[in-house]
Amino acid sequence: MGGAKLHAHHVAELVRRGDLSAYEHVCQILEKIERIEDKVRAYITLIPDIALEKAKEVDRKVEKGKRLGKLAGVVLAIKDVISTKGIPTTCGSLMLQDYIPPYDATAVERAVAEDAIIIGKTNMDEFAMGSTTENSAFGPTFNPWDLSRVPGGSSGGSAAALAAGEADISLGSDTGGSVRCPASFCGVVGLKPTYGLVSRYGLIAYANSLEQIGPLTLCVRDCALLMEVVSGHDPRDSTSIPTEPKKYQDVLEKGVEGLRIGVPEEMIGEGVDPLVAKEVWRAVDTLSELGAVCEETSLPSLEYSLAAYYVIAMSEASSNLARYDGVRYGFRAPDEGMDWSSAYSKTRRLGFGPEVRRRILLGTYALSAGYFDKYYLKAMKVRTLIKRDFDEAFKRFDVLASPTMPILPPKIGEKVADPLSMYMCDIDTVPANLAGIPSISVPCGLVDGLPVGFQAMAPPLGEELLLRVGYALESQVRLYERIPVV
Ligand code: GLN
């Protein structure tokens, strides 16, 4: 399979009409994987046999004239932090190397019910902690646009698989940018939904109060399509919003005429590569030409968002990851003759990588008696201020816009040695998670052949606005036509 790729909505339409055999489509993607996967390394686990079986089933349904789902024959890659029944789910960690979930995440269940075909589980930073996919126990993933660079993280495998033509759509998770960052670095579309819009049932927790499962796709229409499938109330997630999925595809062509778009100066000034900023301003100009009213604005509390995010995320992580004790499930280090406490420490020392251990230590410190008020409580207060700043801004603007990532995709190895500079990359993505609002990343241009992502944020449940803005921009930029064929 070479040249331009079929988008997921095309695949589904062709399969439903009987013009494309799901089996042949899966075979083509498997051939592509065979050819390039050792260069890209997007996957931790591949399940070709199961995928081919499912494809036959879809083709049989077509032959018999049975009703077909919205994702008929669409090849789906799933981040390895999302539970898949009977398929290993490692979280990119030695700790869960042999873990096979006994159930599917709701998002997976819904995609499969619409006849999507799971092809495999994608590489990621261990327990979703990172922005480059270099913190994986299974080695890094490489960016298909330039194999010497990172694909972004933590859902790097999900984005790289798409850009390399190794899947039609994918699911990631976004705690502080992990869908949008790799979408930006790999030149694809990524959406972090409103907190509570997509069920977290079956998503292995990093920081519950911040994260959402979100789609990564080759184009905005595919993103709308996948949201129609995975969103909506789930009684198995107590934070799930009681709402029905919307028909997101129906609003795409509404345009941006009259939409008020604000660009927070805190998100596009200091620390942003001027070449990235230039592409984003160009996108803002394009939206203005299409009738949007764009203007610079300020959300002063954003200055503190990175600090607040890392205190909250690490605190929640330290508590969530306490369950990996080597006793109930997961990795257990040899511990013959050891007392309980030393055995427990040894398992955790060997089972977790350095970034995860760092965060558990920092998070535990932030929550400990005497420091709780100084760090965790303070961070929660800042979170409230940030939420208020967004509430105020959305009285004046329909949408806020910024770069997704302040920099171009770094070289492999450039960031991983310096955790602080890795954290700094998240400056523009974490505010949406702190505020619980939806945010999309859409490719808006190229610098030296590397993609730049444009981020748009909207009030809670404003996904339709984001998809409209994304669709309008994409129709002008059409970067998906230039995705490299590795
Ligand atoms: N890079 C951020 C972190 O390391 C975000 C990760 C995520 O969204 N899962 O925490």
CSV table of C-alpha atoms and ligand atoms in Angstrom, one decimal:
chain,number,residue,atom,x,y,z
A,1,MET,CA,0.0,0.0,0.0
A,2,GLY,CA,1.7,3.2,-1.0
A,3,GLY,CA,0.6,6.8,-1.6
A,4,ALA,CA,-2.4,8.6,-0.1
A,5,LYS,CA,-4.2,6.7,2.6
A,6,LEU,CA,-7.9,6.0,2.8
A,7,HIS,CA,-9.4,7.8,5.8
A,8,ALA,CA,-11.5,5.7,8.2
A,9,HIS,CA,-14.9,7.2,7.1
A,10,HIS,CA,-14.0,6.2,3.5
A,11,VAL,CA,-13.0,2.7,4.6
A,12,ALA,CA,-16.3,2.2,6.5
A,13,GLU,CA,-18.3,3.5,3.5
A,14,LEU,CA,-16.5,1.3,1.0
A,15,VAL,CA,-16.8,-1.8,3.2
A,16,ARG,CA,-20.5,-1.2,3.9
A,17,ARG,CA,-21.2,-0.9,0.2
A,18,GLY,CA,-19.3,-4.1,-0.6
A,19,ASP,CA,-16.7,-2.1,-2.6
A,20,LEU,CA,-13.8,-3.0,-0.3
A,21,SER,CA,-13.3,-6.3,1.4
A,22,ALA,CA,-12.4,-5.8,5.1
A,23,TYR,CA,-10.2,-8.9,4.8
A,24,GLU,CA,-8.2,-7.4,2.0
A,25,HIS,CA,-8.0,-4.1,3.7
A,26,VAL,CA,-6.5,-5.7,6.9
A,27,CYS,CA,-4.1,-7.7,4.7
A,28,GLN,CA,-2.8,-4.5,3.1
A,29,ILE,CA,-2.3,-2.8,6.5
A,30,LEU,CA,-0.5,-6.0,7.8
A,31,GLU,CA,1.8,-5.8,4.7
A,32,LYS,CA,2.6,-2.2,5.5
A,33,ILE,CA,3.3,-3.2,9.1
A,34,GLU,CA,5.5,-6.0,8.0
A,35,ARG,CA,7.5,-3.6,5.8
A,36,ILE,CA,8.0,-0.7,8.2
A,37,GLU,CA,7.2,-1.6,11.8
A,38,ASP,CA,10.8,-2.4,12.7
A,39,LYS,CA,11.7,1.2,11.8
A,40,VAL,CA,8.7,2.9,13.5
A,41,ARG,CA,8.0,0.5,16.4
A,42,ALA,CA,4.5,1.8,17.0
A,43,TYR,CA,3.2,-1.4,18.5
A,44,ILE,CA,3.8,-3.4,21.7
A,45,THR,CA,1.4,-6.2,20.7
A,46,LEU,CA,0.0,-7.1,17.3
A,47,ILE,CA,-2.9,-9.5,16.8
A,48,PRO,CA,-3.0,-10.2,13.1
A,49,ASP,CA,-4.8,-13.5,13.3
A,50,ILE,CA,-7.6,-12.1,15.5
A,51,ALA,CA,-7.9,-9.1,13.2
A,52,LEU,CA,-8.2,-11.3,10.1
A,53,GLU,CA,-10.9,-13.4,11.7
A,54,LYS,CA,-12.8,-10.3,12.6
A,55,ALA,CA,-12.4,-9.0,9.1
A,56,LYS,CA,-13.9,-12.2,7.7
A,57,GLU,CA,-16.8,-11.8,10.0
A,58,VAL,CA,-17.4,-8.2,8.8
A,59,ASP,CA,-17.2,-9.4,5.2
A,60,ARG,CA,-19.7,-12.2,5.9
A,61,LYS,CA,-22.1,-9.6,7.4
A,62,VAL,CA,-21.8,-7.6,4.2
A,63,GLU,CA,-22.5,-10.6,2.0
A,64,LYS,CA,-25.6,-11.5,4.1
A,65,GLY,CA,-26.9,-8.0,3.9
A,66,LYS,CA,-26.8,-7.6,7.7
A,67,ARG,CA,-26.6,-4.2,9.4
A,68,LEU,CA,-23.0,-2.9,9.6
A,69,GLY,CA,-21.6,-0.6,12.2
A,70,LYS,CA,-20.2,2.9,11.8
A,71,LEU,CA,-16.6,1.6,11.8
A,72,ALA,CA,-17.2,-1.3,9.5
A,73,GLY,CA,-13.8,-2.7,8.6
A,74,VAL,CA,-11.9,0.2,10.1
A,75,VAL,CA,-8.5,-0.8,11.5
A,76,LEU,CA,-8.1,0.4,15.1
A,77,ALA,CA,-4.9,0.7,17.1
A,78,ILE,CA,-5.3,1.0,20.9
A,79,LYS,CA,-2.9,2.6,23.4
A,80,ASP,CA,-1.6,0.0,25.8
A,81,VAL,CA,-3.1,1.7,28.8
A,82,ILE,CA,-6.7,0.8,27.7
A,83,SER,CA,-8.0,-2.6,28.7
A,84,THR,CA,-8.7,-5.2,26.0
A,85,LYS,CA,-10.2,-8.5,26.9
A,86,GLY,CA,-7.8,-11.4,26.3
A,87,ILE,CA,-5.1,-9.1,24.8
A,88,PRO,CA,-2.0,-8.1,26.9
A,89,THR,CA,-2.2,-4.5,28.3
A,90,THR,CA,1.2,-3.5,29.6
A,91,CYS,CA,1.0,0.2,30.1
A,92,GLY,CA,4.5,0.3,28.6
A,93,SER,CA,5.8,-1.2,31.9
A,94,LEU,CA,7.6,-4.3,33.1
A,95,MET,CA,5.2,-4.2,36.0
A,96,LEU,CA,2.3,-5.3,33.7
A,97,GLN,CA,4.3,-7.1,31.1
A,98,ASP,CA,2.2,-10.3,31.5
A,99,TYR,CA,-1.1,-8.7,32.4
A,100,ILE,CA,-4.1,-9.8,30.3
A,101,PRO,CA,-7.3,-8.0,31.2
A,102,PRO,CA,-10.5,-10.0,31.7
A,103,TYR,CA,-12.7,-7.3,30.3
A,104,ASP,CA,-12.8,-4.6,27.6
A,105,ALA,CA,-12.8,-0.8,28.3
A,106,THR,CA,-16.1,0.7,27.4
A,107,ALA,CA,-14.5,2.7,24.6
A,108,VAL,CA,-13.1,-0.5,23.1
A,109,GLU,CA,-16.4,-2.3,23.5
A,110,ARG,CA,-18.3,0.4,21.7
A,111,ALA,CA,-15.8,0.6,18.8
A,112,VAL,CA,-15.9,-3.2,18.4
A,113,ALA,CA,-19.7,-3.1,18.5
A,114,GLU,CA,-19.5,-0.8,15.5
A,115,ASP,CA,-17.4,-3.4,13.6
A,116,ALA,CA,-14.0,-1.8,14.1
A,117,ILE,CA,-11.1,-4.3,13.8
A,118,ILE,CA,-8.5,-4.2,16.5
A,119,ILE,CA,-5.0,-4.6,15.0
A,120,GLY,CA,-2.8,-4.2,18.1
A,121,LYS,CA,-1.8,-2.3,21.2
A,122,THR,CA,0.4,0.7,20.8
A,123,ASN,CA,3.6,1.8,22.5
A,124,MET,CA,3.5,4.6,25.1
A,125,ASP,CA,5.5,6.2,27.9
A,126,GLU,CA,5.3,4.0,31.0
A,127,PHE,CA,1.9,4.5,32.7
A,128,ALA,CA,1.4,7.5,30.4
A,129,MET,CA,4.1,9.5,32.0
A,130,GLY,CA,6.0,11.5,29.5
A,131,SER,CA,5.8,13.5,26.2
A,132,THR,CA,8.1,11.5,23.9
A,133,THR,CA,7.3,7.7,24.3
A,134,GLU,CA,10.9,7.2,25.3
A,135,ASN,CA,9.9,6.2,28.8
A,136,SER,CA,8.6,2.9,27.6
A,137,ALA,CA,10.0,-0.3,29.0
A,138,PHE,CA,9.8,-1.7,25.4
A,139,GLY,CA,12.0,1.0,23.8
A,140,PRO,CA,11.1,4.2,21.9
A,141,THR,CA,8.7,4.7,19.0
A,142,PHE,CA,10.1,6.7,16.0
A,143,ASN,CA,8.4,9.6,14.3
A,144,PRO,CA,7.4,8.6,10.7
A,145,TRP,CA,8.1,12.1,9.4
A,146,ASP,CA,11.7,11.8,10.6
A,147,LEU,CA,12.9,8.6,12.1
A,148,SER,CA,15.6,10.4,14.2
A,149,ARG,CA,12.9,12.2,16.1
A,150,VAL,CA,10.3,11.4,18.8
A,151,PRO,CA,6.6,10.9,17.9
A,152,GLY,CA,5.5,12.8,21.1
A,153,GLY,CA,3.9,11.1,24.0
A,154,SER,CA,2.6,9.6,25.9
A,155,SER,CA,0.3,8.1,23.2
A,156,GLY,CA,3.2,8.1,20.7
A,157,GLY,CA,2.6,4.7,19.2
A,158,SER,CA,-1.1,5.5,18.5
A,159,ALA,CA,0.0,8.6,16.5
A,160,ALA,CA,2.9,7.1,14.8
A,161,ALA,CA,0.9,4.0,13.7
A,162,LEU,CA,-1.5,6.4,11.9
A,163,ALA,CA,1.1,8.6,10.3
A,164,ALA,CA,2.9,5.4,9.1
A,165,GLY,CA,-0.2,3.9,7.6
A,166,GLU,CA,-0.2,1.0,10.1
A,167,ALA,CA,-3.8,1.7,11.2
A,168,ASP,CA,-6.9,3.8,10.2
A,169,ILE,CA,-7.7,5.2,13.6
A,170,SER,CA,-6.5,5.0,17.1
A,171,LEU,CA,-7.4,5.6,20.7
A,172,GLY,CA,-5.1,7.3,23.2
A,173,SER,CA,-5.4,8.8,26.6
A,174,ASP,CA,-4.8,12.4,27.6
A,175,THR,CA,-3.9,13.4,31.2
A,176,GLY,CA,-2.0,16.5,30.4
A,177,GLY,CA,-1.7,16.4,26.6
A,178,SER,CA,-0.9,12.8,25.7
A,179,VAL,CA,-3.3,12.6,22.8
A,180,ARG,CA,-2.7,16.1,21.5
A,181,CYS,CA,1.1,16.1,21.8
A,182,PRO,CA,1.7,13.1,19.6
A,183,ALA,CA,-1.0,14.2,17.2
A,184,SER,CA,0.9,17.5,16.8
A,185,PHE,CA,4.3,15.9,16.4
A,186,CYS,CA,3.0,13.2,13.9
A,187,GLY,CA,0.8,15.6,11.9
A,188,VAL,CA,-2.5,13.9,12.7
A,189,VAL,CA,-5.7,15.0,14.5
A,190,GLY,CA,-6.1,14.4,18.3
A,191,LEU,CA,-9.0,15.3,20.6
A,192,LYS,CA,-9.1,15.4,24.4
A,193,PRO,CA,-12.8,15.3,25.2
A,194,THR,CA,-14.6,17.2,28.0
A,195,TYR,CA,-13.9,15.4,31.3
A,196,GLY,CA,-16.6,12.8,31.7
A,197,LEU,CA,-17.7,12.6,28.1
A,198,VAL,CA,-15.9,9.4,27.3
A,199,SER,CA,-16.0,6.6,29.8
A,200,ARG,CA,-12.8,5.9,31.7
A,201,TYR,CA,-14.0,2.4,32.5
A,202,GLY,CA,-11.1,0.1,31.6
A,203,LEU,CA,-8.5,3.0,31.3
A,204,ILE,CA,-5.7,2.1,33.7
A,205,ALA,CA,-5.4,5.1,36.0
A,206,TYR,CA,-2.5,7.6,36.1
A,207,ALA,CA,-4.3,10.7,37.4
A,208,ASN,CA,-8.0,10.2,37.4
A,209,SER,CA,-9.2,13.7,37.9
A,210,LEU,CA,-7.4,14.9,34.8
A,211,GLU,CA,-7.6,12.1,32.2
A,212,GLN,CA,-9.8,11.1,29.3
A,213,ILE,CA,-9.6,8.6,26.5
A,214,GLY,CA,-9.5,10.4,23.2
A,215,PRO,CA,-9.4,9.7,19.4
A,216,LEU,CA,-6.4,10.1,17.1
A,217,THR,CA,-7.2,10.2,13.4
A,218,LEU,CA,-6.0,11.2,10.0
A,219,CYS,CA,-8.6,13.9,9.5
A,220,VAL,CA,-11.3,15.8,11.5
A,221,ARG,CA,-14.2,13.9,10.0
A,222,ASP,CA,-12.7,10.6,11.3
A,223,CYS,CA,-12.3,12.3,14.7
A,224,ALA,CA,-16.0,13.3,14.7
A,225,LEU,CA,-16.9,9.7,13.6
A,226,LEU,CA,-14.9,8.1,16.4
A,227,MET,CA,-16.4,10.5,19.0
A,228,GLU,CA,-19.9,9.5,17.9
A,229,VAL,CA,-19.0,5.9,18.8
A,230,VAL,CA,-17.0,6.3,22.0
A,231,SER,CA,-18.7,9.2,23.8
A,232,GLY,CA,-21.8,9.1,26.0
A,233,HIS,CA,-22.9,8.0,29.4
A,234,ASP,CA,-21.6,4.9,31.0
A,235,PRO,CA,-23.0,3.8,34.3
A,236,ARG,CA,-19.7,1.9,35.0
A,237,ASP,CA,-17.8,5.2,35.3
A,238,SER,CA,-19.1,7.3,38.2
A,239,THR,CA,-17.6,10.5,36.6
A,240,SER,CA,-19.4,9.9,33.3
A,241,ILE,CA,-21.7,12.7,32.2
A,242,PRO,CA,-25.3,11.6,31.7
A,243,THR,CA,-25.5,12.6,28.0
A,244,GLU,CA,-26.1,10.9,24.7
A,245,PRO,CA,-23.5,10.9,21.9
A,246,LYS,CA,-24.0,13.8,19.5
A,247,LYS,CA,-24.0,13.6,15.7
A,248,TYR,CA,-20.6,15.3,15.5
A,249,GLN,CA,-20.2,14.8,11.7
A,250,ASP,CA,-23.3,16.8,11.1
A,251,VAL,CA,-21.8,20.1,12.2
A,252,LEU,CA,-18.5,19.9,10.4
A,253,GLU,CA,-19.4,22.0,7.4
A,254,LYS,CA,-21.0,24.8,9.5
A,255,GLY,CA,-17.9,26.9,9.1
A,256,VAL,CA,-16.4,29.5,11.4
A,257,GLU,CA,-18.2,32.7,10.3
A,258,GLY,CA,-18.7,34.9,13.2
A,259,LEU,CA,-17.0,32.6,15.8
A,260,ARG,CA,-15.0,34.6,18.3
A,261,ILE,CA,-11.5,33.1,18.8
A,262,GLY,CA,-9.2,34.3,21.5
A,263,VAL,CA,-5.4,33.6,21.6
A,264,PRO,CA,-4.1,33.7,25.1
A,265,GLU,CA,-0.7,35.5,25.1
A,266,GLU,CA,0.5,33.2,27.9
A,267,MET,CA,0.3,30.3,25.4
A,268,ILE,CA,2.2,31.7,22.5
A,269,GLY,CA,4.9,33.9,23.9
A,270,GLU,CA,7.9,33.0,26.0
A,271,GLY,CA,9.2,29.5,25.5
A,272,VAL,CA,7.4,29.0,22.2
A,273,ASP,CA,9.7,28.4,19.1
A,274,PRO,CA,9.1,31.5,16.9
A,275,LEU,CA,8.8,29.2,13.9
A,276,VAL,CA,6.0,27.3,15.5
A,277,ALA,CA,4.3,30.5,16.6
A,278,LYS,CA,4.5,31.8,13.0
A,279,GLU,CA,2.6,28.8,11.7
A,280,VAL,CA,0.0,29.1,14.4
A,281,TRP,CA,-0.5,32.8,13.7
A,282,ARG,CA,-0.9,31.9,10.0
A,283,ALA,CA,-3.6,29.5,11.0
A,284,VAL,CA,-5.3,32.2,13.0
A,285,ASP,CA,-5.2,34.4,9.9
A,286,THR,CA,-6.7,31.7,7.8
A,287,LEU,CA,-9.6,31.4,10.2
A,288,SER,CA,-10.0,35.2,10.1
A,289,GLU,CA,-10.2,35.0,6.4
A,290,LEU,CA,-13.0,32.4,6.7
A,291,GLY,CA,-15.0,34.9,8.9
A,292,ALA,CA,-13.9,34.2,12.5
A,293,VAL,CA,-13.1,37.2,14.7
A,294,CYS,CA,-9.7,36.6,16.2
A,295,GLU,CA,-8.0,38.6,18.9
A,296,GLU,CA,-5.3,38.3,21.5
A,297,THR,CA,-6.3,37.9,25.1
A,298,SER,CA,-4.8,37.0,28.5
A,299,LEU,CA,-5.5,34.3,31.1
A,300,PRO,CA,-3.1,35.4,33.9
A,301,SER,CA,-3.3,32.2,36.0
A,302,LEU,CA,-2.0,30.1,33.2
A,303,GLU,CA,1.5,31.0,34.4
A,304,TYR,CA,1.0,28.5,37.2
A,305,SER,CA,-0.7,25.7,35.3
A,306,LEU,CA,2.4,23.6,34.7
A,307,ALA,CA,3.4,23.7,38.4
A,308,ALA,CA,-0.2,22.9,39.5
A,309,TYR,CA,-0.5,20.1,37.0
A,310,TYR,CA,2.6,18.3,38.0
A,311,VAL,CA,1.8,18.4,41.7
A,312,ILE,CA,-1.7,17.1,41.2
A,313,ALA,CA,-0.7,14.5,38.5
A,314,MET,CA,2.1,13.1,40.6
A,315,SER,CA,0.1,13.0,43.8
A,316,GLU,CA,-2.7,11.1,42.1
A,317,ALA,CA,-0.2,8.8,40.5
A,318,SER,CA,1.5,8.0,43.8
A,319,SER,CA,-1.8,6.9,45.1
A,320,ASN,CA,-3.0,5.0,42.0
A,321,LEU,CA,0.2,3.1,41.5
A,322,ALA,CA,0.3,1.9,45.2
A,323,ARG,CA,-1.8,-1.1,43.9
A,324,TYR,CA,1.3,-2.6,42.1
A,325,ASP,CA,2.7,-4.5,45.1
A,326,GLY,CA,3.7,-7.7,43.4
A,327,VAL,CA,1.1,-9.6,45.5
A,328,ARG,CA,-2.2,-9.4,43.7
A,329,TYR,CA,-1.1,-9.3,40.1
A,330,GLY,CA,1.6,-8.1,37.8
A,331,PHE,CA,5.4,-8.4,38.2
A,332,ARG,CA,6.9,-9.9,41.3
A,333,ALA,CA,10.7,-9.9,42.0
A,334,PRO,CA,12.3,-13.0,43.4
A,335,ASP,CA,11.9,-12.5,47.2
A,336,GLU,CA,12.8,-15.8,48.9
A,337,GLY,CA,13.8,-15.2,52.5
A,338,MET,CA,13.0,-11.5,52.3
A,339,ASP,CA,10.7,-9.8,54.8
A,340,TRP,CA,7.5,-8.3,53.4
A,341,SER,CA,8.7,-4.7,53.3
A,342,SER,CA,12.0,-5.4,51.4
A,343,ALA,CA,10.2,-7.7,49.0
A,344,TYR,CA,7.6,-5.0,48.2
A,345,SER,CA,10.3,-2.4,47.7
A,346,LYS,CA,12.3,-4.7,45.4
A,347,THR,CA,9.4,-5.5,43.2
A,348,ARG,CA,8.6,-1.8,42.8
A,349,ARG,CA,12.2,-0.8,42.2
A,350,LEU,CA,12.6,-3.4,39.5
A,351,GLY,CA,9.1,-3.2,38.0
A,352,PHE,CA,8.9,0.5,37.5
A,353,GLY,CA,11.2,2.6,35.3
A,354,PRO,CA,13.0,5.7,36.6
A,355,GLU,CA,10.4,8.3,35.5
A,356,VAL,CA,7.6,6.4,37.2
A,357,ARG,CA,9.7,6.0,40.4
A,358,ARG,CA,10.5,9.7,40.4
A,359,ARG,CA,6.8,10.7,40.2
A,360,ILE,CA,5.8,8.2,42.9
A,361,LEU,CA,8.4,9.7,45.2
A,362,LEU,CA,7.5,13.3,44.4
A,363,GLY,CA,3.8,12.7,44.6
A,364,THR,CA,4.1,10.8,47.9
A,365,TYR,CA,6.1,13.8,49.3
A,366,ALA,CA,3.5,16.3,48.1
A,367,LEU,CA,0.8,14.4,49.9
A,368,SER,CA,2.7,13.7,53.2
A,369,ALA,CA,1.7,15.2,56.5
A,370,GLY,CA,3.1,18.7,56.8
A,371,TYR,CA,3.5,19.2,53.1
A,372,PHE,CA,-0.1,18.6,51.9
A,373,ASP,CA,-1.2,22.2,52.4
A,374,LYS,CA,2.0,23.6,50.9
A,375,TYR,CA,1.8,21.6,47.7
A,376,TYR,CA,-1.3,19.6,47.0
A,377,LEU,CA,-3.9,22.0,48.5
A,378,LYS,CA,-2.2,25.0,46.9
A,379,ALA,CA,-2.2,23.3,43.5
A,380,MET,CA,-5.9,22.6,43.9
A,381,LYS,CA,-6.5,26.2,44.6
A,382,VAL,CA,-4.5,27.2,41.5
A,383,ARG,CA,-6.6,24.7,39.6
A,384,THR,CA,-9.8,26.6,40.7
A,385,LEU,CA,-8.3,29.9,39.6
A,386,ILE,CA,-7.4,28.5,36.2
A,387,LYS,CA,-10.9,27.1,35.8
A,388,ARG,CA,-12.3,30.6,36.6
A,389,ASP,CA,-10.0,32.3,34.1
A,390,PHE,CA,-11.4,29.9,31.4
A,391,ASP,CA,-15.0,30.6,32.5
A,392,GLU,CA,-14.3,34.3,32.2
A,393,ALA,CA,-12.6,34.0,28.8
A,394,PHE,CA,-15.5,31.9,27.4
A,395,LYS,CA,-17.8,34.8,28.2
A,396,ARG,CA,-15.9,36.7,25.5
A,397,PHE,CA,-14.8,34.0,23.2
A,398,ASP,CA,-16.3,30.8,21.7
A,399,VAL,CA,-13.0,29.2,21.3
A,400,LEU,CA,-9.4,29.8,22.5
A,401,ALA,CA,-6.4,28.9,20.3
A,402,SER,CA,-2.7,28.3,20.7
A,403,PRO,CA,0.1,26.1,19.5
A,404,THR,CA,-0.4,22.5,20.8
A,405,MET,CA,3.3,22.0,21.5
A,406,PRO,CA,5.7,24.9,21.9
A,407,ILE,CA,8.5,23.2,20.0
A,408,LEU,CA,9.0,20.9,17.0
A,409,PRO,CA,9.5,17.2,17.6
A,410,PRO,CA,12.8,16.8,19.4
A,411,LYS,CA,15.5,14.3,18.4
A,412,ILE,CA,15.4,10.9,20.1
A,413,GLY,CA,17.4,11.2,23.4
A,414,GLU,CA,17.3,15.0,23.5
A,415,LYS,CA,14.6,15.4,26.3
A,416,VAL,CA,14.8,12.2,28.2
A,417,ALA,CA,17.9,13.0,30.1
A,418,ASP,CA,16.3,16.2,31.4
A,419,PRO,CA,12.9,15.6,33.0
A,420,LEU,CA,12.3,19.3,33.7
A,421,SER,CA,12.7,20.3,30.1
A,422,MET,CA,10.4,17.4,29.2
A,423,TYR,CA,7.7,18.8,31.6
A,424,MET,CA,8.1,22.3,30.1
A,425,CYS,CA,6.8,21.0,26.7
A,426,ASP,CA,3.4,20.5,28.3
A,427,ILE,CA,2.9,24.1,29.0
A,428,ASP,CA,0.0,24.6,26.4
A,429,THR,CA,-1.7,21.3,26.8
A,430,VAL,CA,-2.1,20.9,30.6
A,431,PRO,CA,-4.5,23.8,31.2
A,432,ALA,CA,-7.4,22.0,29.4
A,433,ASN,CA,-7.0,19.0,31.7
A,434,LEU,CA,-6.9,21.2,34.8
A,435,ALA,CA,-10.1,22.9,33.7
A,436,GLY,CA,-11.8,19.7,32.4
A,437,ILE,CA,-12.5,21.4,29.0
A,438,PRO,CA,-12.3,19.8,25.5
A,439,SER,CA,-9.3,20.6,23.3
A,440,ILE,CA,-8.3,19.5,19.8
A,441,SER,CA,-5.0,19.5,17.9
A,442,VAL,CA,-5.1,19.8,14.1
A,443,PRO,CA,-2.1,20.0,11.8
A,444,CYS,CA,-1.6,23.6,10.6
A,445,GLY,CA,1.7,23.7,8.8
A,446,LEU,CA,5.2,22.4,8.3
A,447,VAL,CA,8.5,23.8,9.5
A,448,ASP,CA,11.5,22.1,7.9
A,449,GLY,CA,9.3,19.2,6.9
A,450,LEU,CA,8.1,18.7,10.4
A,451,PRO,CA,4.4,19.1,11.4
A,452,VAL,CA,3.1,21.9,13.7
A,453,GLY,CA,-0.2,21.4,15.6
A,454,PHE,CA,-2.8,24.1,16.1
A,455,GLN,CA,-4.7,23.7,19.4
A,456,ALA,CA,-8.3,24.9,20.0
A,457,MET,CA,-10.1,24.8,23.4
A,458,ALA,CA,-13.8,25.2,24.1
A,459,PRO,CA,-16.2,25.3,27.1
A,460,PRO,CA,-17.3,22.0,28.6
A,461,LEU,CA,-19.2,19.9,25.9
A,462,GLY,CA,-18.1,22.3,23.2
A,463,GLU,CA,-16.6,19.5,21.1
A,464,GLU,CA,-18.8,20.5,18.1
A,465,LEU,CA,-17.2,24.0,18.0
A,466,LEU,CA,-13.7,22.4,18.1
A,467,LEU,CA,-14.6,20.1,15.2
A,468,ARG,CA,-16.0,22.9,13.2
A,469,VAL,CA,-12.8,25.0,13.7
A,470,GLY,CA,-10.6,22.0,13.0
A,471,TYR,CA,-12.5,21.1,9.9
A,472,ALA,CA,-12.4,24.6,8.5
A,473,LEU,CA,-8.7,24.9,9.1
A,474,GLU,CA,-8.0,21.4,7.7
A,475,SER,CA,-9.9,22.1,4.5
A,476,GLN,CA,-7.4,25.0,3.8
A,477,VAL,CA,-4.2,23.3,5.0
A,478,ARG,CA,-4.8,19.8,3.8
A,479,LEU,CA,-1.7,18.5,5.5
A,480,TYR,CA,-3.0,15.0,5.5
A,481,GLU,CA,-2.2,14.8,1.8
A,482,ARG,CA,1.5,15.2,2.7
A,483,ILE,CA,1.9,12.6,5.3
A,484,PRO,CA,5.1,10.8,4.4
A,485,VAL,CA,5.1,7.2,3.3
A,486,VAL,CA,8.0,5.8,5.2
B,1,GLN,N1,3.4,14.7,29.5
B,1,GLN,C1,2.4,14.8,30.5
B,1,GLN,C2,2.9,14.0,31.7
B,1,GLN,O1,3.9,13.4,31.6
B,1,GLN,C3,1.1,14.3,30.1
B,1,GLN,C4,0.9,12.9,30.0
B,1,GLN,C5,-0.5,12.4,29.7
B,1,GLN,O2,-1.3,13.2,29.2
B,1,GLN,N2,-0.7,11.2,30.0
B,1,GLN,O3,2.3,13.9,32.7
